[in-house]
PDB file of C-alpha atoms in Angstrom:
ATOM      1  CA  MET A   1       0.000   0.000   0.000  1.00 93.00           C
ATOM      2  CA  ILE A   2       1.244   3.456  -0.969  1.00 97.00           C
ATOM      3  CA  LEU A   3      -0.011   6.715   0.538  1.00 98.00           C
ATOM      4  CA  LEU A   4       0.075   9.586  -1.940  1.00 98.00           C
ATOM      5  CA  PHE A   5      -0.329  13.025  -0.355  1.00 98.00           C
ATOM      6  CA  TYR A   6      -1.344  16.094  -2.375  1.00 97.00           C
ATOM      7  CA  ALA A   7      -2.750  19.501  -1.403  1.00 94.00           C
ATOM      8  CA  PHE A   8      -5.595  19.981  -3.887  1.00 91.00           C
ATOM      9  CA  ALA A   9      -7.334  17.928  -6.558  1.00 92.00           C
ATOM     10  CA  ARG A  10      -6.075  19.764  -9.648  1.00 92.00           C
ATOM     11  CA  GLU A  11      -2.494  18.836  -8.810  1.00 95.00           C
ATOM     12  CA  ILE A  12      -3.057  15.155  -9.524  1.00 95.00           C
ATOM     13  CA  ALA A  13      -6.043  15.283 -11.900  1.00 95.00           C
ATOM     14  CA  PRO A  14      -4.038  14.075 -14.953  1.00 96.00           C
ATOM     15  CA  PHE A  15      -2.415  11.275 -12.941  1.00 96.00           C
ATOM     16  CA  LYS A  16      -5.758  10.183 -11.514  1.00 95.00           C
ATOM     17  CA  ARG A  17      -6.839   9.177 -15.005  1.00 93.00           C
ATOM     18  CA  HIS A  18      -4.042   6.554 -15.055  1.00 90.00           C
ATOM     19  CA  LEU A  19      -5.507   4.745 -12.039  1.00 94.00           C
ATOM     20  CA  LYS A  20      -8.095   1.971 -12.010  1.00 94.00           C
ATOM     21  CA  ASN A  21     -10.966   1.159  -9.652  1.00 94.00           C
ATOM     22  CA  ARG A  22     -11.134   4.636  -8.166  1.00 95.00           C
ATOM     23  CA  ARG A  23     -13.476   5.099  -5.230  1.00 95.00           C
ATOM     24  CA  PRO A  24     -13.755   7.543  -2.319  1.00 94.00           C
ATOM     25  CA  LEU A  25     -11.944   6.874   0.927  1.00 93.00           C
ATOM     26  CA  GLU A  26     -14.173   5.205   3.482  1.00 87.00           C
ATOM     27  CA  HIS A  27     -13.228   7.518   6.363  1.00 87.00           C
ATOM     28  CA  ARG A  28     -15.193  10.740   6.757  1.00 84.00           C
ATOM     29  CA  ASP A  29     -12.298  12.655   8.277  1.00 86.00           C
ATOM     30  CA  LEU A  30     -10.010  12.077   5.273  1.00 93.00           C
ATOM     31  CA  ARG A  31     -10.511  13.509   1.783  1.00 94.00           C
ATOM     32  CA  GLY A  32      -9.212  11.637  -1.236  1.00 96.00           C
ATOM     33  CA  PHE A  33      -9.658   8.319  -2.982  1.00 97.00           C
ATOM     34  CA  ARG A  34      -8.480   4.729  -3.180  1.00 96.00           C
ATOM     35  CA  ALA A  35      -7.351   3.214  -6.489  1.00 96.00           C
ATOM     36  CA  ALA A  36      -5.091   0.665  -8.143  1.00 95.00           C
ATOM     37  CA  HIS A  37      -1.908   1.198 -10.126  1.00 94.00           C
ATOM     38  CA  GLY A  38      -1.411  -2.217 -11.649  1.00 91.00           C
ATOM     39  CA  GLU A  39      -1.349  -4.521  -8.621  1.00 90.00           C
ATOM     40  CA  THR A  40      -0.351  -1.713  -6.269  1.00 92.00           C
ATOM     41  CA  GLU A  41      -2.967  -0.222  -3.964  1.00 95.00           C
ATOM     42  CA  VAL A  42      -2.754   3.576  -3.865  1.00 96.00           C
ATOM     43  CA  LEU A  43      -4.499   5.713  -1.269  1.00 97.00           C
ATOM     44  CA  ALA A  44      -4.483   9.344  -2.391  1.00 98.00           C
ATOM     45  CA  ILE A  45      -4.889  11.781   0.511  1.00 97.00           C
ATOM     46  CA  ALA A  46      -5.882  15.423   0.006  1.00 96.00           C
ATOM     47  CA  THR A  47      -4.174  17.405   2.758  1.00 95.00           C
ATOM     48  CA  GLY A  48      -5.319  20.919   2.029  1.00 91.00           C
ATOM     49  CA  MET A  49      -2.773  23.715   1.814  1.00 89.00           C
ATOM     50  CA  GLY A  50      -0.154  24.534   4.426  1.00 90.00           C
ATOM     51  CA  LEU A  51       1.949  22.741   7.008  1.00 92.00           C
ATOM     52  CA  ALA A  52      -0.758  22.540   9.682  1.00 92.00           C
ATOM     53  CA  HIS A  53      -3.360  20.995   7.382  1.00 92.00           C
ATOM     54  CA  ALA A  54      -0.769  18.592   5.964  1.00 95.00           C
ATOM     55  CA  ARG A  55       0.294  17.483   9.437  1.00 95.00           C
ATOM     56  CA  ALA A  56      -3.300  16.831  10.517  1.00 95.00           C
ATOM     57  CA  ALA A  57      -4.075  14.831   7.372  1.00 96.00           C
ATOM     58  CA  ALA A  58      -0.853  12.826   7.642  1.00 97.00           C
ATOM     59  CA  LEU A  59      -1.518  11.991  11.296  1.00 96.00           C
ATOM     60  CA  ARG A  60      -4.972  10.662  10.448  1.00 96.00           C
ATOM     61  CA  ALA A  61      -3.751   8.760   7.399  1.00 97.00           C
ATOM     62  CA  PHE A  62      -0.897   6.980   9.171  1.00 97.00           C
ATOM     63  CA  ASP A  63      -3.192   6.115  12.093  1.00 95.00           C
ATOM     64  CA  LEU A  64      -5.849   4.666   9.794  1.00 95.00           C
ATOM     65  CA  TYR A  65      -3.461   2.901   7.401  1.00 95.00           C
ATOM     66  CA  PRO A  66      -0.550   1.581   9.509  1.00 94.00           C
ATOM     67  CA  ASP A  67       0.384  -0.995   6.851  1.00 94.00           C
ATOM     68  CA  ALA A  68       1.568   1.611   4.339  1.00 95.00           C
ATOM     69  CA  LYS A  69       4.946   0.704   2.822  1.00 94.00           C
ATOM     70  CA  LEU A  70       5.704   4.042   1.182  1.00 97.00           C
ATOM     71  CA  ALA A  71       4.464   7.625   1.490  1.00 98.00           C
ATOM     72  CA  ILE A  72       4.870  10.133  -1.332  1.00 98.00           C
ATOM     73  CA  GLY A  73       4.493  13.896  -1.057  1.00 98.00           C
ATOM     74  CA  THR A  74       3.483  15.304  -4.428  1.00 98.00           C
ATOM     75  CA  GLY A  75       1.960  18.288  -6.202  1.00 97.00           C
ATOM     76  CA  VAL A  76       3.337  21.526  -7.590  1.00 96.00           C
ATOM     77  CA  ALA A  77       6.204  23.631  -6.253  1.00 96.00           C
ATOM     78  CA  GLY A  78       7.861  26.957  -6.908  1.00 95.00           C
ATOM     79  CA  ALA A  79      11.394  27.240  -8.283  1.00 97.00           C
ATOM     80  CA  LEU A  80      14.090  28.742  -6.074  1.00 96.00           C
ATOM     81  CA  THR A  81      16.814  28.618  -8.713  1.00 96.00           C
ATOM     82  CA  ASP A  82      17.241  29.813 -12.291  1.00 94.00           C
ATOM     83  CA  GLY A  83      17.706  26.274 -13.566  1.00 91.00           C
ATOM     84  CA  LEU A  84      14.064  25.244 -13.111  1.00 97.00           C
ATOM     85  CA  ALA A  85      11.072  26.068 -15.326  1.00 96.00           C
ATOM     86  CA  PRO A  86       7.358  25.172 -15.284  1.00 96.00           C
ATOM     87  CA  GLY A  87       6.876  21.454 -15.850  1.00 97.00           C
ATOM     88  CA  ASP A  88      10.320  20.434 -14.567  1.00 98.00           C
ATOM     89  CA  LEU A  89      10.298  17.563 -12.078  1.00 98.00           C
ATOM     90  CA  VAL A  90      12.029  17.763  -8.702  1.00 99.00           C
ATOM     91  CA  LEU A  91      12.897  14.594  -6.791  1.00 98.00           C
ATOM     92  CA  ALA A  92      13.826  15.831  -3.323  1.00 98.00           C
ATOM     93  CA  ASP A  93      16.908  14.481  -1.582  1.00 97.00           C
ATOM     94  CA  ARG A  94      16.058  16.368   1.620  1.00 96.00           C
ATOM     95  CA  VAL A  95      13.104  18.273   3.041  1.00 96.00           C
ATOM     96  CA  MET A  96      13.266  21.268   5.354  1.00 94.00           C
ATOM     97  CA  VAL A  97      11.103  23.831   7.148  1.00 89.00           C
ATOM     98  CA  GLN A  98      11.885  27.538   7.378  1.00 74.00           C
ATOM     99  CA  HIS A  99      10.116  30.143   9.521  1.00 65.00           C
ATOM    100  CA  ASP A 100      10.648  32.915   6.973  1.00 60.00           C
ATOM    101  CA  ALA A 101      12.858  33.783   4.016  1.00 55.00           C
ATOM    102  CA  VAL A 102      15.649  35.304   6.109  1.00 55.00           C
ATOM    103  CA  THR A 103      16.214  32.474   8.586  1.00 62.00           C
ATOM    104  CA  GLN A 104      18.077  29.196   8.422  1.00 65.00           C
ATOM    105  CA  PRO A 105      16.091  25.927   8.171  1.00 66.00           C
ATOM    106  CA  GLU A 106      14.478  24.845  11.434  1.00 73.00           C
ATOM    107  CA  ARG A 107      14.303  21.124  10.667  1.00 80.00           C
ATOM    108  CA  LEU A 108      15.876  18.889   8.050  1.00 86.00           C
ATOM    109  CA  ILE A 109      14.822  15.401   6.939  1.00 92.00           C
ATOM    110  CA  ARG A 110      16.973  13.477   4.471  1.00 94.00           C
ATOM    111  CA  ILE A 111      15.437  11.078   1.971  1.00 96.00           C
ATOM    112  CA  ASP A 112      16.861   7.551   2.048  1.00 96.00           C
ATOM    113  CA  GLY A 113      19.680   7.389  -0.487  1.00 96.00           C
ATOM    114  CA  GLU A 114      18.868   3.890  -1.736  1.00 97.00           C
ATOM    115  CA  LEU A 115      15.221   4.812  -2.361  1.00 97.00           C
ATOM    116  CA  LEU A 116      16.255   8.063  -4.011  1.00 97.00           C
ATOM    117  CA  GLY A 117      18.603   6.212  -6.349  1.00 97.00           C
ATOM    118  CA  GLU A 118      15.976   3.638  -7.325  1.00 97.00           C
ATOM    119  CA  LEU A 119      13.346   6.279  -8.103  1.00 98.00           C
ATOM    120  CA  GLY A 120      15.874   8.295 -10.066  1.00 97.00           C
ATOM    121  CA  ARG A 121      16.651   5.233 -12.179  1.00 97.00           C
ATOM    122  CA  ARG A 122      12.944   4.737 -12.867  1.00 97.00           C
ATOM    123  CA  LEU A 123      12.598   8.334 -14.034  1.00 98.00           C
ATOM    124  CA  ASP A 124      15.687   7.925 -16.233  1.00 97.00           C
ATOM    125  CA  ALA A 125      14.301   4.706 -17.704  1.00 97.00           C
ATOM    126  CA  ALA A 126      11.090   6.536 -18.595  1.00 97.00           C
ATOM    127  CA  GLY A 127      13.097   9.243 -20.362  1.00 97.00           C
ATOM    128  CA  LEU A 128      12.045  11.914 -17.868  1.00 97.00           C
ATOM    129  CA  ARG A 129      14.433  14.672 -16.889  1.00 95.00           C
ATOM    130  CA  PHE A 130      14.452  15.721 -13.261  1.00 98.00           C
ATOM    131  CA  ALA A 131      16.429  17.742 -10.750  1.00 98.00           C
ATOM    132  CA  SER A 132      17.410  16.418  -7.344  1.00 97.00           C
ATOM    133  CA  GLY A 133      17.902  18.740  -4.393  1.00 97.00           C
ATOM    134  CA  GLY A 134      16.361  20.215  -1.292  1.00 97.00           C
ATOM    135  CA  MET A 135      12.625  20.889  -0.976  1.00 97.00           C
ATOM    136  CA  LEU A 136      11.734  23.766   1.327  1.00 96.00           C
ATOM    137  CA  SER A 137       8.331  23.767   3.019  1.00 94.00           C
ATOM    138  CA  ALA A 138       7.518  27.408   3.735  1.00 89.00           C
ATOM    139  CA  ARG A 139       5.033  28.605   6.329  1.00 85.00           C
ATOM    140  CA  ARG A 140       3.541  31.082   3.862  1.00 82.00           C
ATOM    141  CA  VAL A 141       3.632  31.866   0.151  1.00 83.00           C
ATOM    142  CA  LEU A 142       6.974  33.376  -0.911  1.00 85.00           C
ATOM    143  CA  SER A 143       5.799  36.456  -2.764  1.00 75.00           C
ATOM    144  CA  GLY A 144       8.374  36.902  -5.502  1.00 84.00           C
ATOM    145  CA  GLY A 145      11.932  36.642  -6.734  1.00 90.00           C
ATOM    146  CA  VAL A 146      13.601  38.518  -3.891  1.00 90.00           C
ATOM    147  CA  GLU A 147      12.122  36.264  -1.208  1.00 90.00           C
ATOM    148  CA  LYS A 148      12.675  33.117  -3.236  1.00 93.00           C
ATOM    149  CA  ARG A 149      16.322  33.884  -3.930  1.00 93.00           C
ATOM    150  CA  LEU A 150      16.884  34.707  -0.275  1.00 91.00           C
ATOM    151  CA  ALA A 151      15.295  31.408   0.726  1.00 91.00           C
ATOM    152  CA  ARG A 152      17.584  29.612  -1.715  1.00 93.00           C
ATOM    153  CA  LYS A 153      20.627  31.369  -0.268  1.00 91.00           C
ATOM    154  CA  ASN A 154      19.704  30.572   3.337  1.00 90.00           C
ATOM    155  CA  THR A 155      18.581  26.959   2.888  1.00 92.00           C
ATOM    156  CA  GLY A 156      20.209  25.591  -0.265  1.00 93.00           C
ATOM    157  CA  ALA A 157      16.796  24.298  -1.391  1.00 95.00           C
ATOM    158  CA  ILE A 158      15.977  24.311  -5.101  1.00 97.00           C
ATOM    159  CA  ALA A 159      12.173  24.381  -4.808  1.00 97.00           C
ATOM    160  CA  VAL A 160       9.474  25.409  -2.337  1.00 96.00           C
ATOM    161  CA  ASP A 161       6.080  24.089  -1.304  1.00 95.00           C
ATOM    162  CA  MET A 162       3.946  24.370   1.842  1.00 92.00           C
ATOM    163  CA  GLU A 163       3.212  20.783   2.893  1.00 95.00           C
ATOM    164  CA  THR A 164       5.977  18.227   2.331  1.00 97.00           C
ATOM    165  CA  ALA A 165       7.905  18.638   5.587  1.00 96.00           C
ATOM    166  CA  SER A 166       4.855  17.858   7.733  1.00 96.00           C
ATOM    167  CA  ILE A 167       4.198  14.651   5.800  1.00 97.00           C
ATOM    168  CA  ALA A 168       7.858  13.622   5.895  1.00 97.00           C
ATOM    169  CA  GLU A 169       8.004  14.137   9.666  1.00 95.00           C
ATOM    170  CA  GLN A 170       4.987  11.913  10.272  1.00 96.00           C
ATOM    171  CA  ALA A 171       6.319   9.212   7.950  1.00 96.00           C
ATOM    172  CA  SER A 172       9.685   9.287   9.707  1.00 95.00           C
ATOM    173  CA  ALA A 173       8.019   8.999  13.116  1.00 94.00           C
ATOM    174  CA  ARG A 174       6.195   5.841  11.942  1.00 95.00           C
ATOM    175  CA  GLY A 175       9.189   4.290  10.209  1.00 95.00           C
ATOM    176  CA  VAL A 176       7.495   4.533   6.797  1.00 97.00           C
ATOM    177  CA  SER A 177       9.684   5.162   3.750  1.00 97.00           C
ATOM    178  CA  PHE A 178       9.095   8.615   2.289  1.00 98.00           C
ATOM    179  CA  THR A 179       9.857  10.397  -0.949  1.00 98.00           C
ATOM    180  CA  CYS A 180       8.834  13.661  -2.581  1.00 98.00           C
ATOM    181  CA  LEU A 181       8.219  14.220  -6.288  1.00 99.00           C
ATOM    182  CA  ARG A 182       6.871  17.598  -7.378  1.00 98.00           C
ATOM    183  CA  ALA A 183       6.593  19.606 -10.580  1.00 98.00           C
ATOM    184  CA  ILE A 184       7.541  23.256 -10.928  1.00 97.00           C
ATOM    185  CA  ILE A 185       4.709  25.731 -11.549  1.00 94.00           C
ATOM    186  CA  ASP A 186       6.578  29.051 -11.507  1.00 93.00           C
ATOM    187  CA  GLN A 187      10.096  30.275 -12.211  1.00 94.00           C
ATOM    188  CA  VAL A 188      12.144  31.854  -9.468  1.00 95.00           C
ATOM    189  CA  ASP A 189      11.324  35.444 -10.425  1.00 92.00           C
ATOM    190  CA  GLU A 190       7.653  34.792 -11.179  1.00 86.00           C
ATOM    191  CA  GLU A 191       4.908  35.597  -8.714  1.00 77.00           C
ATOM    192  CA  VAL A 192       2.025  33.164  -8.337  1.00 69.00           C
ATOM    193  CA  VAL A 193      -0.909  35.416  -9.154  1.00 64.00           C
ATOM    194  CA  GLY A 194      -3.604  35.367  -6.495  1.00 58.00           C
ATOM    195  CA  ALA A 195      -1.849  32.708  -4.442  1.00 57.00           C
ATOM    196  CA  THR A 196      -3.917  33.670  -1.402  1.00 56.00           C
ATOM    197  CA  LEU A 197      -7.271  33.380  -3.186  1.00 56.00           C
ATOM    198  CA  THR A 198      -7.741  29.644  -2.738  1.00 54.00           C
ATOM    199  CA  ASP A 199      -9.161  27.795   0.209  1.00 50.00           C
ATOM    200  CA  GLU A 200      -7.391  24.858   1.857  1.00 47.00           C
ATOM    201  CA  SER A 201      -8.593  22.479  -0.871  1.00 47.00           C
ATOM    202  CA  GLY A 202      -7.220  24.669  -3.659  1.00 46.00           C
ATOM    203  CA  GLU A 203     -10.592  25.977  -4.827  1.00 54.00           C
ATOM    204  CA  VAL A 204     -10.811  29.657  -5.723  1.00 55.00           C
ATOM    205  CA  SER A 205     -13.028  31.837  -3.548  1.00 60.00           C
ATOM    206  CA  VAL A 206     -15.160  33.870  -5.970  1.00 61.00           C
ATOM    207  CA  ARG A 207     -15.629  36.681  -3.466  1.00 70.00           C
ATOM    208  CA  ALA A 208     -11.915  36.869  -2.649  1.00 64.00           C
ATOM    209  CA  ALA A 209     -10.962  36.674  -6.336  1.00 61.00           C
ATOM    210  CA  THR A 210     -13.340  39.491  -7.276  1.00 66.00           C
ATOM    211  CA  ALA A 211     -12.021  41.744  -4.526  1.00 68.00           C
ATOM    212  CA  TYR A 212      -8.408  40.923  -5.403  1.00 61.00           C
ATOM    213  CA  LEU A 213      -8.835  41.669  -9.118  1.00 60.00           C
ATOM    214  CA  LEU A 214     -10.596  44.944  -8.359  1.00 67.00           C
ATOM    215  CA  ARG A 215      -7.536  45.954  -6.352  1.00 70.00           C
ATOM    216  CA  ASN A 216      -5.039  44.470  -8.843  1.00 64.00           C
ATOM    217  CA  PRO A 217      -6.642  44.644 -12.312  1.00 65.00           C
ATOM    218  CA  GLY A 218      -3.314  44.147 -14.093  1.00 63.00           C
ATOM    219  CA  ASP A 219      -3.022  40.650 -12.656  1.00 63.00           C
ATOM    220  CA  LEU A 220      -5.997  39.535 -14.728  1.00 59.00           C
ATOM    221  CA  LEU A 221      -3.676  39.463 -17.746  1.00 55.00           C
ATOM    222  CA  LYS A 222      -1.298  37.120 -15.903  1.00 64.00           C
ATOM    223  CA  LEU A 223      -3.877  34.447 -15.091  1.00 65.00           C
ATOM    224  CA  PRO A 224      -3.791  32.616 -18.462  1.00 68.00           C
ATOM    225  CA  ARG A 225      -0.024  32.093 -18.122  1.00 72.00           C
ATOM    226  CA  MET A 226      -0.420  30.797 -14.578  1.00 76.00           C
ATOM    227  CA  MET A 227      -3.121  28.342 -15.649  1.00 80.00           C
ATOM    228  CA  ALA A 228      -0.964  27.184 -18.568  1.00 88.00           C
ATOM    229  CA  ASN A 229       1.919  26.633 -16.134  1.00 89.00           C
ATOM    230  CA  LEU A 230      -0.361  24.616 -13.852  1.00 91.00           C
ATOM    231  CA  SER A 231      -1.467  22.443 -16.760  1.00 92.00           C
ATOM    232  CA  ARG A 232       2.133  21.868 -17.856  1.00 94.00           C
ATOM    233  CA  ALA A 233       3.199  21.013 -14.310  1.00 96.00           C
ATOM    234  CA  THR A 234       0.384  18.551 -13.639  1.00 97.00           C
ATOM    235  CA  ARG A 235       0.921  16.713 -16.923  1.00 97.00           C
ATOM    236  CA  SER A 236       4.616  16.374 -16.129  1.00 98.00           C
ATOM    237  CA  LEU A 237       3.793  15.213 -12.613  1.00 98.00           C
ATOM    238  CA  ALA A 238       1.462  12.544 -13.974  1.00 98.00           C
ATOM    239  CA  ALA A 239       4.267  11.155 -16.125  1.00 98.00           C
ATOM    240  CA  GLY A 240       6.666  11.210 -13.186  1.00 98.00           C
ATOM    241  CA  LEU A 241       4.307   9.439 -10.805  1.00 98.00           C
ATOM    242  CA  GLU A 242       3.483   6.862 -13.460  1.00 96.00           C
ATOM    243  CA  ALA A 243       7.220   6.160 -13.753  1.00 97.00           C
ATOM    244  CA  ILE A 244       8.081   5.841 -10.063  1.00 96.00           C
ATOM    245  CA  LEU A 245       5.057   3.918  -8.811  1.00 94.00           C
ATOM    246  CA  PRO A 246       5.459   0.146  -8.867  1.00 83.00           C
ATOM    247  CA  GLY A 247       2.695  -1.831 -10.529  1.00 68.00           C
ATOM    248  CA  ASP A 248       2.936  -5.053  -8.538  1.00 59.00           C
ATOM    249  CA  THR A 249       3.443  -4.247  -4.863  1.00 46.00           C
TER     250      THR A 249
END
């Protein structure tokens, strides 16, 4: 059994279409679905956005499914370095938490080297390019290039999300193998337009979006690019997950 953690449904929508026998999870206090990837049972857990929501979802998931053999943190991430563009895959070799862009990492979790090597070989065999490096889990959205570059300088991470560290910590506490595969949605100097307009499940609040665009009308022109980046990232992520997931475990 593999636990696959993601923040909101759109992140894994393309990958979901690769899975068979999809059905909702049977527990009311967990959002997501159960499915099959070949002979492998996959439980996909929607955490919501942010470290606190991810920690709560991971706690419940590991309590309810103690037989999990592998946990995967997945979804989209922001680039912290010039070498990454929308759609690029990042296979984390370590995960860290940072209070803000100017501080050093508070906690660091290293991904098992043997597992990392095996998953890297699977991505190579599928002809998928990827970068390996640190994944920073930030406590809030990093607003633009200045903050992102500062976070890179202070942590050495190559990409940023808001959930992975909480999931990795819970997996480590239970002795469950953990890995993180994410796809880049924005370049280091790009700002994620309206990043604060979604609720914890990633759905856009119409009221908040209307108010935001009235205050920032120029951002309306940036939305098509952001949505194109999201589409590119989720398609790439689907290919990556298809490559690393076993079909007979």
